[in-house]
């Protein structure tokens, strides 16, 4: 790329830049213009910096040529010609040439990050790194660390060392030679690098040990700086190994102090070695500077603030005997503090008192009271027979003879008068009732009796005559006795006369009797207790309490006539006695409310009674439904006795006592559920096979048992009066309906229907949450050797639980919709009979029921239906989809993949039966019979399960349910009627069945008549179909004939039970109908033999595709249905299907494998992807077969990969 011109100068050979020298745009323009010096050469080696130079020279618009040379030429050019070259420093290669750096623009770091190199690269700087472990070794490590920290080389030093090394010296020799040199003070400079081991109080500086300055200290060693004295200490000398703490009362606030002479201010103090003064705490003070401690306040003084310089004297009414007080205490009762600063309070003098705390003076006792001693909180009142009218008295004065004081606290004595007699000076006793003493009576020691017919009160001076309606039967009576109910008297009478029968005196003390005047009224007795309040209703009726009150009000007011009541201020006709309601008893007179028969619950609403039918035996017979309505342990305030009393919980329609601990049954149930869920995870995610394994058969059988139990639990909720032992069986199977009352939840959460319903309806959500938690736990326990769960398998397990318990899930969701009627105009929920349908609680439950029905019954069902819809297209290409919805697909035959959704429809229909006409057990029984019978017919037609045994078991379960539902009609009420709606349902079912049968008969007759008349069958022409099937059959036989027996035998091993039966039947049909006819025609014998028991069927997705291609059309006259699947590896090259193996052993097949229908003008039928196609130009549609590849040895698979394949394998639908 370079040459020497005539003048001997070296110039770039720019004319040869193509492939050798790269020129910038400006250089090429100058070259084209014929300029002589048209470019600046830039030389590099090994491509160093070339892409940087190309961008920079172009961006700067420099006329440059870039040349890339080998290392030797690169060095030779630089040393010989001094060209512009890519280089770095320090380095001695071009040391003699003294290279000069060309500095461009400053580096733009952001452009370099985006690979734009218009600016130069940044310089690379070195740094010093010291292992921190060196500082832990004081003998060797710390000196090395200090040496490295001080080690500094200049660029000139580097060039000197490099020059010595390039001069033939080794690296240690070059280093020693550099150290021995004495140019530019080199020895003095590296001597400063060597650390010094100084003694206590010294530091290493300039290669020498020097004393620490005042205010600092050191412990000696390889140190270069002394440590400043800590706050609170000082050092006034140099070269010291420690600092002196500040004296008490003084402080040092800064580090490195050489003195500590700042005293603490008044109100503060400090201990020795403190960096700040502390305030005196409350109750102490200092009044001088530099105090090492605070003084406590004296007695009678206090200080409630910190940092005080003095204490405060206790105010009036307060004192304090202790020193160092933060506050004074109020004087106790009976004491006072009249001056400030007292250490103790003073006792009140006799005749004075202090009835409150904090008194500064004692009060004087008022007249009528006294204080006999000092320190009393109150004055005592004068006792009986004493009095005082003065203030501040120590005692009271006794009354004189003839005077008395009968009250305490009297300020004067009283004189005795008429109606009283005297016994002592303490009181004048009043004459007792029935006695009297006149004012002028000389006998003062006693009173006289009142004569018969009169009475007197307490302290009377004369007797009074009795009024009409009262009497006094003897002398000395204190008052006149009123005539009892049903009796009357005149004024001054000694005895009262009874009322005649049928009358009453409406109150006591009456002079005449009144007759009960409302319809149906009677009296319980004659002469007594016959006032208006005892006018009662006769037998067979009960009293309308409101009407009786209005009648009684009319009697009290005396306004209304016979049989009328006073309502709203007006007299109106109204019945007081009412007939007892239906289903109640009124078999005695004077019944305030009806009697409650067994099995019913009576509730009083105002004055009317409502009768509710109970769903359990908790409602007992009672003559007093207010006091006794429910059996023992049931809550009588709960409608229909639906709830248990406090301290009891309900299980199996009976109340049981709550037992501690309450959580034990719940914990036991939780453990069972967790074990069941974990077992479900492993059982439901066993390897998928086309044939049903023993584990699959067992698992599905368990699921059928659960389905049967749930169906029986639905029957237990029907309006049917079960008898023993069916009643006990119904109680047991209700556990399948999420009846969690046996877990003592009522003992903890109460008996609220909303709480109970939520506890049942949230179980599916709780199961899903539990699976999510187990999934997270398995992930966290992975490092401990636990196999982590897979998300798709957890989803499959949760779906398995939801589908297995779908009847119970929907049944519980629909509980708010199931209501039954009562004898009264109300209806209750069947599950919670204490909830009245249409009221507030039912509204909340109805909202929850709608929500969870949409979530469980509709939402989950919709997800499963969508999964079934997309299963044919996603199962072969999306293994995750198949593993997620394995619970929906793996139990059924491949061609019946949709049956999981059909089972959910069956479950939903069964769960829907209890809400259909809950008042008619007959209607529910017939509806359930219709549902079970319908799906029994579908089950027998479709046979969706993988094995005959499972199909038989499912049919057996449906047959058992059909028998039980048919027999349930025996337990319905005899007088029950189904109604017109049910009759319409029966007629529609009958007419639909008759229409199907008649239509099928007409269709067959029409086709037979058409054929008999020589016309084409209008129903279906099978000619073209037979031709297509025959052609497909012959083509498949030709391909199969080229396969080895081992290949076919290996493919047969992967067939399921139904696949093998269908192929066996097909081979038998071909043997009997086709090959024997050909053999008889050609005089030969052909026979196909299928040997059973020689094929091991394991992998269900590797041999079905070729037979599906063979059977898409009907082969000749035999209608054969072959299940779809995937080819095994040995048949992948046969042209019959396409297969791709995934990383996890998944297989997928072409879905379009059926031959297209023949159309006019076609030489031969066309085949879709993966199907058969005849070669062009072959006569008669001859099929050209592709070559068959030799079977390759299958590589061995270790056990772990095989297990992973079995877990992750899927098969196409």
Short mmCIF file of C-alpha atoms in Angstrom, two decimals, residues 443-802:
data_model
loop_
_atom_site.label_atom_id
_atom_site.label_comp_id
_atom_site.label_asym_id
_atom_site.label_seq_id
_atom_site.Cartn_x
_atom_site.Cartn_y
_atom_site.Cartn_z
CA UNK A 443 -104.29 9.36 128.44
CA UNK A 444 -101.07 9.89 126.55
CA UNK A 445 -99.53 6.44 126.93
CA UNK A 446 -101.83 4.64 124.37
CA UNK A 447 -104.48 5.10 121.57
CA UNK A 448 -108.06 3.75 121.28
CA UNK A 449 -109.59 1.30 118.64
CA UNK A 450 -111.99 2.55 115.96
CA UNK A 451 -115.45 0.85 116.15
CA UNK A 452 -116.75 -1.51 113.39
CA UNK A 453 -117.85 0.30 110.25
CA UNK A 454 -115.19 2.95 110.69
CA UNK A 455 -111.46 3.19 110.07
CA UNK A 456 -108.53 5.44 110.77
CA UNK A 457 -105.12 6.03 109.29
CA UNK A 458 -101.78 6.54 110.99
CA UNK A 459 -101.82 9.32 113.63
CA UNK A 460 -105.56 10.07 113.35
CA UNK A 461 -107.41 11.98 116.10
CA UNK A 462 -110.82 10.51 115.06
CA UNK A 463 -112.34 7.55 113.06
CA UNK A 464 -114.01 7.89 109.63
CA UNK A 465 -116.99 5.85 108.26
CA UNK A 466 -116.41 3.39 105.33
CA UNK A 467 -117.58 4.45 101.86
CA UNK A 468 -119.99 2.46 99.61
CA UNK A 469 -118.35 -0.60 98.03
CA UNK A 470 -116.10 -1.13 101.06
CA UNK A 471 -116.56 -2.68 104.49
CA UNK A 472 -114.81 -3.23 107.87
CA UNK A 473 -115.80 -6.58 109.37
CA UNK A 474 -114.15 -5.93 112.83
CA UNK A 475 -113.06 -3.19 115.26
CA UNK A 476 -109.70 -1.49 114.95
CA UNK A 477 -109.32 -1.99 111.19
CA UNK A 478 -106.82 0.39 109.58
CA UNK A 479 -108.88 0.82 106.39
CA UNK A 480 -112.08 -0.24 104.69
CA UNK A 481 -111.75 -3.31 102.48
CA UNK A 482 -113.06 -2.97 98.92
CA UNK A 483 -115.48 -5.58 97.68
CA UNK A 484 -113.75 -8.19 95.56
CA UNK A 485 -114.45 -8.73 91.85
CA UNK A 486 -117.95 -10.08 91.48
CA UNK A 487 -119.10 -8.53 94.79
CA UNK A 488 -120.82 -5.28 95.75
CA UNK A 489 -121.77 -3.41 98.99
CA UNK A 490 -123.55 -0.28 100.23
CA UNK A 491 -122.06 2.36 102.55
CA UNK A 492 -121.12 1.14 106.05
CA UNK A 493 -121.79 -2.52 105.24
CA UNK A 494 -119.83 -5.14 107.17
CA UNK A 495 -119.94 -7.74 104.30
CA UNK A 496 -120.09 -7.62 100.42
CA UNK A 497 -122.67 -9.53 98.33
CA UNK A 498 -121.49 -11.72 95.35
CA UNK A 499 -122.56 -10.99 91.73
CA UNK A 500 -125.02 -13.44 90.15
CA UNK A 501 -123.82 -15.92 87.49
CA UNK A 502 -123.01 -14.31 84.12
CA UNK A 503 -122.23 -10.95 85.59
CA UNK A 504 -119.23 -9.23 87.01
CA UNK A 505 -118.13 -6.16 88.75
CA UNK A 506 -115.63 -4.69 86.39
CA UNK A 507 -113.49 -3.33 89.24
CA UNK A 508 -113.28 -3.90 93.00
CA UNK A 509 -115.39 -1.83 95.35
CA UNK A 510 -118.45 -1.72 93.09
CA UNK A 511 -122.03 -1.35 94.22
CA UNK A 512 -123.56 -3.16 91.16
CA UNK A 513 -122.61 -5.99 88.67
CA UNK A 514 -122.16 -5.88 84.86
CA UNK A 515 -122.84 -8.60 82.24
CA UNK A 516 -120.10 -9.72 79.66
CA UNK A 517 -121.54 -8.51 76.34
CA UNK A 518 -119.23 -9.71 73.46
CA UNK A 519 -119.94 -12.77 71.29
CA UNK A 520 -118.44 -16.02 72.53
CA UNK A 521 -117.61 -14.60 75.96
CA UNK A 522 -117.70 -16.55 79.20
CA UNK A 523 -116.37 -16.34 82.78
CA UNK A 524 -114.07 -18.84 84.43
CA UNK A 525 -115.88 -18.82 87.80
CA UNK A 526 -118.99 -17.51 89.55
CA UNK A 527 -118.83 -14.63 91.95
CA UNK A 528 -115.06 -14.23 91.94
CA UNK A 529 -112.54 -13.08 89.26
CA UNK A 530 -115.32 -11.94 86.99
CA UNK A 531 -114.30 -8.35 86.34
CA UNK A 532 -113.98 -7.30 82.63
CA UNK A 533 -110.40 -8.52 82.54
CA UNK A 534 -111.67 -12.06 83.15
CA UNK A 535 -114.25 -12.09 80.37
CA UNK A 536 -112.73 -14.78 78.15
CA UNK A 537 -113.58 -16.75 75.01
CA UNK A 538 -115.22 -20.14 75.03
CA UNK A 539 -113.71 -23.49 73.93
CA UNK A 540 -112.67 -23.65 70.22
CA UNK A 541 -111.82 -19.99 70.09
CA UNK A 542 -109.01 -17.77 71.27
CA UNK A 543 -108.98 -14.15 72.28
CA UNK A 544 -108.03 -11.37 69.89
CA UNK A 545 -105.97 -9.43 72.37
CA UNK A 546 -106.17 -6.15 70.49
CA UNK A 547 -109.98 -6.40 70.13
CA UNK A 548 -110.28 -7.39 73.78
CA UNK A 549 -108.22 -4.36 74.80
CA UNK A 550 -110.47 -2.12 72.71
CA UNK A 551 -113.54 -3.76 74.28
CA UNK A 552 -112.05 -3.30 77.71
CA UNK A 553 -111.33 0.35 76.86
CA UNK A 554 -114.99 0.73 75.88
CA UNK A 555 -116.04 -0.75 79.17
CA UNK A 556 -113.70 1.58 81.06
CA UNK A 557 -114.98 4.58 79.13
CA UNK A 558 -118.57 3.38 79.38
CA UNK A 559 -119.39 4.68 75.93
CA UNK A 560 -120.16 1.70 73.67
CA UNK A 561 -123.12 -0.62 73.69
CA UNK A 562 -123.13 -4.41 73.92
CA UNK A 563 -120.71 -6.17 71.50
CA UNK A 564 -118.95 -2.95 70.44
CA UNK A 565 -115.38 -1.82 70.97
CA UNK A 566 -113.85 1.64 71.25
CA UNK A 567 -111.47 2.12 68.31
CA UNK A 568 -110.13 5.51 67.29
CA UNK A 569 -112.50 7.23 69.64
CA UNK A 570 -115.55 5.64 67.97
CA UNK A 571 -117.67 2.59 68.84
CA UNK A 572 -117.49 -0.09 66.14
CA UNK A 573 -118.52 -3.71 65.79
CA UNK A 574 -115.57 -6.12 66.13
CA UNK A 575 -115.15 -9.71 67.16
CA UNK A 576 -113.24 -10.31 70.34
CA UNK A 577 -113.17 -14.10 70.06
CA UNK A 578 -111.60 -15.71 66.94
CA UNK A 579 -111.68 -19.20 65.56
CA UNK A 580 -108.41 -21.09 65.95
CA UNK A 581 -106.36 -21.23 62.67
CA UNK A 582 -105.90 -24.38 60.64
CA UNK A 583 -103.41 -26.91 62.06
CA UNK A 584 -103.76 -25.51 65.60
CA UNK A 585 -105.81 -26.53 68.67
CA UNK A 586 -108.14 -24.61 71.05
CA UNK A 587 -109.67 -27.37 73.21
CA UNK A 588 -110.11 -25.43 76.48
CA UNK A 589 -111.83 -22.20 77.46
CA UNK A 590 -110.04 -19.00 78.29
CA UNK A 591 -107.29 -19.64 75.70
CA UNK A 592 -105.30 -16.58 74.95
CA UNK A 593 -103.60 -18.20 71.92
CA UNK A 594 -103.93 -21.49 70.01
CA UNK A 595 -102.10 -24.66 70.99
CA UNK A 596 -99.22 -25.88 68.79
CA UNK A 597 -99.50 -29.42 67.33
CA UNK A 598 -96.43 -31.56 66.62
CA UNK A 599 -94.64 -30.77 63.39
CA UNK A 600 -95.83 -27.16 63.25
CA UNK A 601 -94.55 -23.86 64.58
CA UNK A 602 -96.90 -21.09 65.82
CA UNK A 603 -95.75 -17.50 65.67
CA UNK A 604 -97.68 -14.53 67.00
CA UNK A 605 -97.76 -11.44 64.82
CA UNK A 606 -99.59 -8.76 66.72
CA UNK A 607 -102.83 -10.42 67.90
CA UNK A 608 -102.97 -12.91 65.01
CA UNK A 609 -101.23 -16.26 64.89
CA UNK A 610 -99.47 -17.78 61.90
CA UNK A 611 -98.79 -21.49 61.44
CA UNK A 612 -95.55 -22.68 59.83
CA UNK A 613 -94.82 -26.23 58.83
CA UNK A 614 -91.54 -27.60 60.21
CA UNK A 615 -89.12 -29.62 58.11
CA UNK A 616 -87.76 -31.54 61.13
CA UNK A 617 -89.12 -33.09 64.31
CA UNK A 618 -87.86 -30.16 66.39
CA UNK A 619 -91.35 -28.59 66.63
CA UNK A 620 -93.15 -30.29 69.54
CA UNK A 621 -96.77 -30.28 70.66
CA UNK A 622 -97.39 -27.48 73.17
CA UNK A 623 -100.40 -25.92 74.86
CA UNK A 624 -98.32 -22.79 75.43
CA UNK A 625 -96.47 -21.91 72.20
CA UNK A 626 -95.11 -18.76 73.80
CA UNK A 627 -93.22 -20.70 76.46
CA UNK A 628 -92.64 -24.01 74.66
CA UNK A 629 -92.44 -24.44 70.90
CA UNK A 630 -89.27 -26.39 70.23
CA UNK A 631 -87.69 -29.54 71.54
CA UNK A 632 -84.81 -29.44 73.97
CA UNK A 633 -81.58 -27.88 72.64
CA UNK A 634 -83.40 -25.95 69.88
CA UNK A 635 -83.78 -22.18 69.79
CA UNK A 636 -87.49 -21.36 70.33
CA UNK A 637 -87.04 -17.90 68.78
CA UNK A 638 -85.81 -19.43 65.53
CA UNK A 639 -88.64 -19.81 63.03
CA UNK A 640 -89.70 -23.50 62.66
CA UNK A 641 -87.08 -24.33 65.35
CA UNK A 642 -84.51 -24.37 62.55
CA UNK A 643 -81.56 -23.30 64.70
CA UNK A 644 -80.03 -24.83 67.80
CA UNK A 645 -79.82 -22.98 71.09
CA UNK A 646 -76.62 -21.32 72.23
CA UNK A 647 -73.96 -23.87 73.09
CA UNK A 648 -75.27 -26.45 70.60
CA UNK A 649 -74.71 -27.18 66.92
CA UNK A 650 -76.84 -28.95 64.36
CA UNK A 651 -75.80 -32.16 62.64
CA UNK A 652 -77.98 -34.81 60.96
CA UNK A 653 -81.14 -32.83 61.86
CA UNK A 654 -80.29 -32.98 65.59
CA UNK A 655 -78.67 -30.54 68.00
CA UNK A 656 -75.51 -31.62 69.80
CA UNK A 657 -73.63 -29.94 72.60
CA UNK A 658 -70.61 -27.91 71.55
CA UNK A 659 -67.46 -29.54 72.84
CA UNK A 660 -64.06 -27.99 73.38
CA UNK A 661 -61.95 -27.51 71.45
CA UNK A 662 -64.35 -26.20 68.82
CA UNK A 663 -61.77 -26.35 66.04
CA UNK A 664 -61.02 -30.08 66.41
CA UNK A 665 -63.80 -31.36 64.06
CA UNK A 666 -62.92 -28.63 61.58
CA UNK A 667 -59.24 -29.55 61.79
CA UNK A 668 -60.08 -33.23 61.31
CA UNK A 669 -62.20 -32.40 58.26
CA UNK A 670 -59.48 -30.12 56.92
CA UNK A 671 -56.88 -32.89 57.19
CA UNK A 672 -59.19 -35.30 55.35
CA UNK A 673 -59.80 -32.73 52.61
CA UNK A 674 -56.07 -32.03 52.20
CA UNK A 675 -55.29 -35.76 51.97
CA UNK A 676 -58.10 -36.18 49.46
CA UNK A 677 -56.89 -33.21 47.39
CA UNK A 678 -53.28 -34.41 47.36
CA UNK A 679 -54.45 -37.90 46.39
CA UNK A 680 -56.60 -36.39 43.67
CA UNK A 681 -53.57 -34.55 42.31
CA UNK A 682 -51.53 -37.72 41.90
CA UNK A 683 -54.38 -40.04 40.90
CA UNK A 684 -55.94 -37.64 38.39
CA UNK A 685 -52.57 -36.85 36.79
CA UNK A 686 -51.45 -40.43 36.17
CA UNK A 687 -50.08 -41.18 32.66
CA UNK A 688 -52.71 -40.86 29.94
CA UNK A 689 -53.32 -43.99 27.85
CA UNK A 690 -55.87 -44.72 25.18
CA UNK A 691 -56.72 -47.89 27.03
CA UNK A 692 -58.14 -47.57 30.58
CA UNK A 693 -55.62 -48.56 33.24
CA UNK A 694 -56.58 -50.14 36.54
CA UNK A 695 -55.91 -46.83 38.29
CA UNK A 696 -58.16 -45.00 35.83
CA UNK A 697 -60.92 -47.57 36.29
CA UNK A 698 -60.64 -47.27 40.06
CA UNK A 699 -60.62 -43.46 39.96
CA UNK A 700 -63.61 -43.25 37.63
CA UNK A 701 -65.47 -45.81 39.75
CA UNK A 702 -64.88 -43.60 42.79
CA UNK A 703 -66.20 -40.64 40.80
CA UNK A 704 -69.34 -42.64 39.92
CA UNK A 705 -69.82 -43.41 43.61
CA UNK A 706 -69.59 -39.68 44.37
CA UNK A 707 -72.09 -38.96 41.58
CA UNK A 708 -74.49 -41.52 43.01
CA UNK A 709 -74.10 -40.08 46.53
CA UNK A 710 -74.69 -36.55 45.26
CA UNK A 711 -77.76 -37.68 43.29
CA UNK A 712 -79.11 -39.33 46.44
CA UNK A 713 -78.43 -36.11 48.37
CA UNK A 714 -80.57 -34.30 45.79
CA UNK A 715 -83.33 -36.84 46.41
CA UNK A 716 -83.01 -36.19 50.16
CA UNK A 717 -83.99 -32.54 49.52
CA UNK A 718 -87.19 -33.43 47.66
CA UNK A 719 -90.61 -32.81 49.21
CA UNK A 720 -90.90 -36.48 50.18
CA UNK A 721 -91.63 -37.89 53.65
CA UNK A 722 -89.00 -40.59 53.83
CA UNK A 723 -89.50 -43.45 56.25
CA UNK A 724 -86.88 -45.58 57.95
CA UNK A 725 -84.37 -46.74 56.96
CA UNK A 726 -84.55 -44.32 54.01
CA UNK A 727 -84.79 -41.33 56.33
CA UNK A 728 -81.44 -42.21 57.97
CA UNK A 729 -79.86 -42.89 54.58
CA UNK A 730 -81.09 -39.49 53.37
CA UNK A 731 -79.46 -37.80 56.36
CA UNK A 732 -76.14 -39.54 55.66
CA UNK A 733 -76.02 -38.75 51.94
CA UNK A 734 -76.71 -35.09 52.64
CA UNK A 735 -73.05 -34.87 53.65
CA UNK A 736 -72.33 -35.00 49.93
CA UNK A 737 -74.25 -31.72 49.65
CA UNK A 738 -71.54 -29.83 51.58
CA UNK A 739 -73.44 -30.06 54.87
CA UNK A 740 -70.63 -28.82 57.12
CA UNK A 741 -72.78 -28.31 60.22
CA UNK A 742 -71.17 -31.32 61.86
CA UNK A 743 -67.89 -29.36 62.08
CA UNK A 744 -69.32 -27.28 64.96
CA UNK A 745 -69.27 -24.11 62.87
CA UNK A 746 -72.37 -22.86 64.71
CA UNK A 747 -70.38 -22.98 67.96
CA UNK A 748 -67.96 -20.40 66.51
CA UNK A 749 -69.79 -18.39 63.83
CA UNK A 750 -73.38 -18.62 65.11
CA UNK A 751 -76.46 -19.96 63.34
CA UNK A 752 -76.94 -17.22 60.74
CA UNK A 753 -78.35 -18.72 57.51
CA UNK A 754 -76.15 -16.37 55.45
CA UNK A 755 -73.03 -17.56 57.31
CA UNK A 756 -74.04 -21.20 56.98
CA UNK A 757 -74.80 -20.79 53.29
CA UNK A 758 -71.47 -19.04 52.66
CA UNK A 759 -69.63 -21.81 54.53
CA UNK A 760 -71.16 -24.35 52.13
CA UNK A 761 -71.10 -22.41 48.88
CA UNK A 762 -67.49 -21.20 49.26
CA UNK A 763 -66.06 -24.73 49.60
CA UNK A 764 -65.22 -25.03 45.85
CA UNK A 765 -63.42 -21.68 45.95
CA UNK A 766 -61.63 -22.77 49.14
CA UNK A 767 -60.53 -25.99 47.41
CA UNK A 768 -59.11 -23.98 44.49
CA UNK A 769 -57.28 -21.63 46.88
CA UNK A 770 -55.94 -24.66 48.80
CA UNK A 771 -54.60 -26.12 45.54
CA UNK A 772 -52.89 -22.80 44.77
CA UNK A 773 -51.29 -22.78 48.25
CA UNK A 774 -50.12 -26.40 47.84
CA UNK A 775 -48.63 -25.44 44.48
CA UNK A 776 -46.66 -22.59 46.09
CA UNK A 777 -45.57 -24.83 48.99
CA UNK A 778 -44.31 -27.47 46.57
CA UNK A 779 -42.33 -24.81 44.74
CA UNK A 780 -40.75 -23.57 47.96
CA UNK A 781 -40.02 -27.13 49.12
CA UNK A 782 -38.25 -27.98 45.87
CA UNK A 783 -34.72 -27.49 47.32
CA UNK A 784 -35.65 -30.03 50.03
CA UNK A 785 -36.13 -32.82 47.53
CA UNK A 786 -39.89 -32.42 47.05
CA UNK A 787 -41.04 -32.75 43.45
CA UNK A 788 -42.65 -29.36 42.61
CA UNK A 789 -46.20 -29.46 41.37
CA UNK A 790 -46.95 -28.30 37.87
CA UNK A 791 -49.38 -25.48 37.27
CA UNK A 792 -51.30 -27.27 34.54
CA UNK A 793 -51.66 -30.41 36.68
CA UNK A 794 -52.90 -28.35 39.63
CA UNK A 795 -55.50 -26.76 37.33
CA UNK A 796 -56.48 -30.26 36.16
CA UNK A 797 -56.84 -31.49 39.76
CA UNK A 798 -59.00 -28.49 40.75
CA UNK A 799 -61.15 -29.05 37.67
CA UNK A 800 -61.44 -32.74 38.58
CA UNK A 801 -62.76 -31.80 42.04
CA UNK A 802 -65.20 -29.26 40.63
#
